[in-house]
Coordinates of C-alpha atoms and ligand atoms in Angstrom, one line a residue:
X1 CA -8.1 19.9 -11.2
X2 CA -7.3 17.6 -8.1
X3 CA -4.6 19.1 -6.1
X4 CA -2.8 16.0 -4.2
X5 CA 0.0 16.1 -1.7
X6 CA 2.5 13.0 -1.8
X7 CA 4.2 13.0 1.5
X8 CA 7.2 11.0 0.8
X9 CA 6.6 11.3 -2.9
X10 CA 10.6 11.0 -3.6
X11 CA 10.8 7.6 -1.7
X12 CA 10.7 4.1 -3.6
X13 CA 6.8 3.6 -3.3
X14 CA 6.1 7.3 -3.0
X15 CA 7.7 8.6 -6.3
X16 CA 6.2 5.3 -8.2
X17 CA 3.0 6.7 -7.1
X18 CA 3.5 9.9 -8.1
X19 CA 4.3 9.1 -11.6
X20 CA 1.2 6.6 -11.6
X21 CA -0.9 9.8 -11.1
X22 CA 0.6 12.2 -13.7
X23 CA 0.3 9.3 -16.2
X24 CA -3.4 8.5 -15.4
X25 CA -5.1 11.6 -14.5
X26 CA -4.4 14.6 -16.5
X27 CA -6.4 17.0 -14.3
X28 CA -4.4 16.4 -11.1
X29 CA -1.5 18.4 -9.8
X30 CA 0.9 16.3 -7.8
X31 CA 2.9 18.3 -5.0
X32 CA 5.5 16.0 -3.6
X33 CA 6.4 16.7 0.2
X34 CA 9.4 15.0 1.2
X35 CA 12.1 15.6 3.7
X36 CA 14.9 14.1 1.4
X37 CA 16.6 12.0 4.0
X38 CA 18.8 8.8 2.8
X39 CA 15.7 6.9 1.0
X40 CA 14.0 10.1 -0.3
X41 CA 16.0 10.9 -3.3
X42 CA 15.2 13.6 -6.0
X43 CA 17.0 11.1 -8.7
X44 CA 13.6 8.8 -8.5
X45 CA 11.6 11.6 -9.9
X46 CA 14.2 12.8 -12.4
X47 CA 11.9 11.7 -15.0
X48 CA 9.0 14.0 -14.2
X49 CA 11.0 16.7 -12.9
X50 CA 9.8 19.2 -15.7
X51 CA 6.3 18.2 -15.9
X52 CA 3.9 21.1 -15.7
X53 CA 1.7 19.1 -13.2
X54 CA 4.3 18.3 -10.6
X55 CA 5.8 20.6 -7.8
X56 CA 8.3 19.8 -5.2
X57 CA 8.7 20.9 -1.6
X58 CA 11.5 20.2 0.6
X59 CA 10.2 19.8 3.6
X60 CA 9.5 17.3 6.9
X61 CA 6.1 16.0 7.8
X62 CA 7.0 16.7 11.6
X63 CA 7.0 20.3 10.9
X64 CA 3.5 21.3 11.1
X65 CA 4.0 25.0 10.0
X66 CA 5.5 23.8 6.8
X67 CA 2.8 21.0 6.3
X68 CA 0.2 23.6 6.7
X69 CA 1.6 26.3 4.5
X70 CA 2.3 24.0 1.8
X71 CA -1.4 22.8 1.8
X72 CA -2.6 26.1 1.9
X73 CA 0.0 27.5 -0.8
X74 CA -1.1 24.7 -3.4
X75 CA -4.9 24.3 -2.2
X76 CA -4.4 20.9 -1.4
X77 CA -7.3 18.5 -1.4
X78 CA -6.1 15.4 -1.0
X79 CA -3.3 14.0 1.5
X80 CA -1.6 10.6 0.4
X81 CA 1.0 9.8 3.0
X82 CA 3.9 7.8 1.9
X83 CA 6.6 9.5 4.4
X84 CA 7.9 7.1 6.7
X85 CA 10.9 5.4 8.2
X86 CA 10.7 1.9 6.8
X87 CA 13.5 -0.4 7.4
X88 CA 13.2 -2.9 9.8
X89 CA 17.0 -3.4 10.7
X90 CA 17.8 0.4 11.1
X91 CA 15.2 0.7 13.3
X92 CA 16.5 -1.9 15.6
X93 CA 19.7 0.2 15.5
X94 CA 17.9 3.5 15.9
X95 CA 14.5 3.4 16.9
X96 CA 14.2 7.3 17.6
X97 CA 13.8 8.8 14.1
X98 CA 11.0 5.6 13.6
X99 CA 8.7 7.3 16.3
X100 CA 9.1 10.9 15.1
X101 CA 8.4 10.2 11.6
X102 CA 6.1 7.4 11.7
X103 CA 3.9 8.4 14.7
X104 CA 4.5 12.1 15.4
X105 CA 4.6 13.0 11.7
X106 CA 1.4 11.1 11.2
X107 CA -0.1 13.2 13.9
X108 CA 1.1 16.7 12.2
X109 CA -0.8 15.7 9.2
X110 CA -3.9 14.5 10.9
X111 CA -3.6 17.9 12.7
X112 CA -3.0 19.8 9.5
X113 CA -5.6 18.1 7.6
X114 CA -8.2 18.4 10.0
X115 CA -7.4 22.5 10.6
X116 CA -7.6 22.7 6.7
X117 CA -10.8 20.6 6.1
X118 CA -8.8 18.3 3.7
X119 CA -11.1 16.1 1.9
X120 CA -9.2 12.9 2.3
X121 CA -5.9 11.7 3.7
X122 CA -5.1 8.2 2.8
X123 CA -2.3 6.6 4.9
X124 CA 0.2 3.9 3.8
X125 CA 0.4 1.4 6.6
X126 CA 2.0 -2.3 6.1
X127 CA 1.2 -6.1 6.8
X128 CA 3.9 -5.5 9.6
X129 CA 1.3 -4.0 11.9
X130 CA -0.3 -7.2 12.5
X131 CA 3.0 -9.1 13.3
X132 CA 4.0 -12.7 11.9
X133 CA 0.9 -15.2 10.9
X134 CA 2.8 -18.6 10.7
X135 CA -0.5 -20.1 8.9
X136 CA -3.3 -18.4 7.4
X137 CA -3.9 -14.4 6.7
X138 CA -4.9 -11.6 8.6
X139 CA -7.8 -9.7 7.9
X140 CA -8.3 -6.2 8.3
X141 CA -10.5 -6.5 11.8
X142 CA -7.4 -8.4 13.3
X143 CA -5.4 -7.1 15.9
X144 CA -2.0 -5.6 16.2
X145 CA 0.8 -7.6 17.7
X146 CA 3.9 -5.6 15.9
X147 CA 7.4 -7.0 17.0
X148 CA 10.0 -4.5 15.7
X149 CA 10.3 -0.5 16.7
X150 CA 9.6 0.0 12.9
X151 CA 6.1 -1.9 12.9
X152 CA 5.2 -0.5 16.6
X153 CA 5.7 2.9 15.2
X154 CA 3.6 2.2 12.1
X155 CA 1.0 0.7 14.3
X156 CA 1.0 4.0 16.4
X157 CA 0.7 6.3 13.5
X158 CA -1.7 4.5 12.0
X159 CA -3.7 3.9 15.1
X160 CA -3.6 8.1 15.2
X161 CA -5.1 8.5 12.3
X162 CA -7.6 6.1 13.0
X163 CA -8.3 8.2 16.2
X164 CA -8.8 11.3 14.1
X165 CA -11.3 9.3 11.8
X166 CA -13.5 8.3 14.9
X167 CA -13.2 11.5 17.4
X168 CA -12.9 14.5 14.5
X169 CA -14.2 12.6 11.7
X170 CA -11.4 13.1 9.7
X171 CA -11.6 11.8 6.2
X172 CA -9.0 9.0 6.5
X173 CA -8.4 5.9 4.7
X174 CA -5.6 3.4 5.1
X175 CA -4.1 0.6 3.1
X176 CA -1.7 -1.9 4.8
X177 CA 0.6 -3.5 2.1
X178 CA 3.0 -6.7 1.9
X179 CA 6.6 -6.3 0.7
X180 CA 6.7 -4.3 -2.0
X181 CA 9.7 -4.4 -4.7
X182 CA 10.5 -2.8 -8.1
X183 CA 12.7 -0.5 -9.6
X184 CA 14.2 2.6 -7.2
X185 CA 14.0 0.5 -4.1
X186 CA 17.0 1.6 -2.0
X187 CA 19.3 -1.5 -1.5
X188 CA 19.2 -1.9 2.1
X189 CA 15.9 -4.1 1.2
X190 CA 16.3 -7.6 0.5
X191 CA 15.5 -7.8 -3.3
X192 CA 17.8 -4.7 -4.4
X193 CA 20.6 -5.6 -1.9
X194 CA 20.6 -9.2 -3.2
X195 CA 20.5 -8.0 -6.8
X196 CA 23.2 -5.2 -6.5
X197 CA 25.5 -7.5 -4.5
X198 CA 25.2 -10.4 -6.8
X199 CA 26.1 -8.2 -9.7
X200 CA 29.4 -7.6 -7.8
X201 CA 30.3 -10.9 -6.7
X202 CA 29.4 -9.9 -3.1
X203 CA 27.9 -12.2 -0.7
X204 CA 24.0 -12.1 -0.4
X205 CA 23.7 -12.0 3.5
X206 CA 20.6 -14.0 4.3
X207 CA 19.3 -13.9 7.8
X208 CA 19.0 -17.2 10.0
X209 CA 17.9 -20.4 8.1
X210 CA 16.6 -18.2 4.9
X211 CA 13.0 -19.7 5.4
X212 CA 11.1 -16.7 6.4
X213 CA 8.1 -16.2 3.9
X214 CA 7.1 -13.0 2.6
X215 CA 4.6 -12.4 0.1
X216 CA 6.3 -9.9 -2.9
X217 CA 4.1 -7.0 -4.6
X218 CA 5.0 -5.1 -7.7
X219 CA 5.4 -1.5 -6.6
X220 CA 3.0 -0.3 -9.8
X221 CA 0.1 -2.9 -8.4
X222 CA 0.8 -1.1 -4.9
X223 CA 0.2 2.4 -6.6
X224 CA -2.9 1.0 -8.4
X225 CA -4.1 -0.4 -5.0
X226 CA -4.0 2.8 -3.6
X227 CA -5.8 4.6 -6.2
X228 CA -8.5 2.2 -6.3
X229 CA -8.9 3.0 -2.4
X230 CA -8.8 6.7 -3.2
X231 CA -11.3 6.4 -5.8
X232 CA -13.8 3.9 -4.7
X233 CA -12.7 3.2 -0.9
X234 CA -14.8 3.7 2.0
X235 CA -13.9 6.9 4.0
X236 CA -12.8 5.6 7.8
X237 CA -11.9 1.8 6.3
X238 CA -8.6 -0.1 6.3
X239 CA -7.6 -2.2 3.0
X240 CA -4.9 -5.0 2.8
X241 CA -3.2 -5.0 -0.3
X242 CA -1.4 -8.3 -1.1
X243 CA -0.1 -10.1 -4.4
X244 CA -0.7 -13.7 -2.7
X245 CA 2.8 -14.6 -4.3
X246 CA 4.3 -15.9 -1.0
X247 CA 8.3 -16.9 -1.3
X248 CA 11.0 -18.0 1.1
X249 CA 14.0 -15.7 1.2
X250 CA 16.0 -18.4 0.0
X251 CA 14.1 -18.9 -2.7
X252 CA 14.4 -15.4 -3.9
X253 CA 18.0 -15.4 -3.3
X254 CA 18.6 -18.4 -5.2
X255 CA 16.6 -17.0 -8.5
X256 CA 18.6 -13.9 -8.1
X257 CA 22.0 -15.8 -8.5
X258 CA 20.4 -17.8 -11.1
X259 CA 19.2 -15.1 -13.1
X260 CA 22.3 -13.0 -12.8
X261 CA 24.4 -16.3 -13.7
X262 CA 26.1 -16.1 -10.5
X263 CA 27.1 -19.4 -8.2
X264 CA 24.8 -20.4 -5.4
X265 CA 27.8 -20.0 -3.2
X266 CA 27.4 -16.2 -2.9
X267 CA 24.4 -17.0 -0.6
X268 CA 25.7 -16.8 2.9
X269 CA 23.7 -17.7 5.9
X270 CA 24.9 -14.8 8.4
X271 CA 23.2 -14.1 12.5
X272 CA 19.6 -13.5 12.3
X273 CA 17.8 -10.4 12.9
X274 CA 16.4 -10.2 16.5
X275 CA 12.6 -11.0 16.6
X276 CA 12.7 -12.0 13.1
X277 CA 9.3 -12.1 11.8
X278 CA 8.5 -15.9 10.2
X279 CA 5.8 -14.9 7.6
X280 CA 3.5 -12.0 6.9
X281 CA 0.0 -12.7 4.9
X282 CA -2.7 -10.6 4.1
X283 CA -6.5 -11.4 2.9
X284 CA -7.2 -9.1 0.3
X285 CA -11.1 -9.8 -0.3
X286 CA -11.8 -6.5 0.8
X287 CA -9.6 -4.5 -2.0
X288 CA -10.3 -6.9 -4.8
X289 CA -14.4 -6.1 -4.1
X290 CA -13.6 -2.9 -4.9
X291 CA -12.1 -3.9 -8.5
X292 CA -8.4 -4.0 -7.9
X293 CA -6.2 -7.3 -8.4
X294 CA -2.4 -7.6 -8.9
X295 CA -1.6 -7.4 -12.4
X296 CA 2.1 -8.2 -12.2
X297 CA 3.4 -12.0 -11.7
X298 CA 6.4 -12.3 -9.7
X299 CA 8.2 -14.0 -12.7
X300 CA 7.5 -10.6 -14.5
X301 CA 8.1 -8.1 -12.0
X302 CA 11.2 -9.8 -10.7
X303 CA 12.8 -9.8 -14.2
X304 CA 12.0 -6.4 -14.7
X305 CA 13.5 -5.3 -11.6
X306 CA 16.8 -7.2 -12.1
X307 CA 16.6 -5.8 -15.5
X308 CA 16.4 -2.2 -14.0
X309 CA 19.2 -3.0 -11.6
X310 CA 21.6 -4.1 -14.5
X311 CA 21.0 -0.9 -16.1
X312 CA 20.7 1.7 -13.8
X313 CA 24.3 1.3 -12.0
X314 CA 24.3 5.2 -12.2
X315 CA 21.7 5.1 -9.4
X316 CA 22.5 2.5 -7.0
X317 CA 26.4 2.5 -7.3
X318 CA 26.8 6.2 -5.5
X319 CA 24.4 5.1 -2.7
X320 CA 26.4 1.9 -1.9
X321 CA 29.2 3.9 -1.7
X322 CA 28.0 6.5 0.5
X323 CA 26.2 6.7 3.4
X324 CA 25.4 3.2 3.2
X325 CA 28.6 1.7 3.8
X326 CA 28.7 3.1 7.5
X327 CA 25.2 1.8 7.9
X328 CA 26.2 -1.9 6.7
X329 CA 29.0 -1.9 8.8
X330 CA 27.1 -1.1 12.0
X331 CA 24.7 -3.4 11.0
X332 CA 27.0 -6.3 11.1
X333 CA 28.9 -4.9 14.4
X334 CA 25.5 -4.7 16.5
X335 CA 24.0 -8.1 15.4
X336 CA 27.8 -9.9 16.0
X337 CA 26.9 -11.3 12.6
X338 CA 29.5 -13.0 10.3
X339 CA 29.2 -14.4 7.2
X340 CA 29.4 -17.9 7.7
X341 CA 29.8 -20.9 5.5
X342 CA 28.4 -20.9 1.9
X343 CA 25.0 -22.4 1.5
X344 CA 24.9 -26.1 0.3
X345 CA 24.7 -26.5 -3.3
Ligands
TYD1 P1 13.3 -6.6 4.0 O1 13.4 -6.3 2.7 O2 13.9 -5.8 5.3 O3 11.7 -6.4 4.3 P2 11.0 -6.6 5.7 O4 11.8 -7.1 6.9 O5 10.4 -5.4 6.0 O6 10.0 -7.8 5.5 O7 13.7 -8.2 4.6 C1 12.7 -9.0 3.6 C2 13.1 -10.4 4.2 O8 14.8 -10.9 3.9 C3 13.0 -10.4 5.9 O9 12.7 -12.0 6.2 C4 14.7 -10.3 6.4 C5 15.3 -11.0 5.1 N1 17.0 -10.4 5.0 C6 17.8 -11.1 4.8 O10 17.6 -12.5 4.9 N2 18.8 -10.6 4.6 C7 19.2 -9.2 4.3 O11 20.5 -8.7 4.2 C8 18.0 -8.2 4.5 C9 17.9 -6.7 4.5 C10 16.6 -8.9 4.8

């Protein structure tokens, strides 16, 4: 029996990974360790709540005593760290939580993993540590040029994990993924925000000219990639994860209004995000050499995601009418952004 701790396991990507592990590894016990901040939600794990190989611990990765106690109580062998503050716009408003969770929290996990001789610490990083790339794609050996407090915090956390691997021989692996989408994604991120706004005939706020490019990876392909690295990755190595399905934001916004039968005039250009990265792109040769490749085309993942948000209004409506409203208002006030003219037809 393998004992796996998934930190941030109640979040969007973490909860998908937890379900993936439970479905694919009958000998694995999965312990979710999650602070249940705004984006970590027990509802995301409702379908496995009574699973005999699943346990939940409410805790913060910045709490060393609680992390150690959890590792000991469940005799954890492997830690997969999904716990993070992840939203660029929030990091511009309030960087504090990003530095705490994404830097100090990773330090705590490294310390605890070192003290308890954990067999593997896998850390989820992001393409944003590299910064923007107008053309071509980044390899794992390329340098960091993060542009937002979020990206810089993720870079700091990742570098700490790497230093523990080099200095103390901690068995660390790292993945850097591109923009991931799918069911259960908190509706502050572009795709779920646009879908849920369009369902309600609200404007889709497109930053700047909407020509920024993102690669879009379906969440379960991301989970499979992390599993591939856990099974076949080399300790001490970093692996990029990408779908190589690039789209501009305006293309995505148009696909969403079209799929929902809404008018293009719902798409509204608003003041840009400061330091908005024009494009991210990653080379995935190293991960593909381990046998991974994405299985979900954008068309398929996109229509599955739209369908889910249509059906699961019980999941997102309470979110959008709660804490989120205040965040959304602050977001616009802080940037002086106002919805402007509708997109040209
Ligand atoms: P987001 O989902 O926040 O992810 P990231 O910033 O990590 O890439 O944003 C994806 C893209 O969509 C990014 O280029 C910013 C843009 N965007 C908008 O145009 N409008 C929005 O309301 C949001 C949230 C994002």
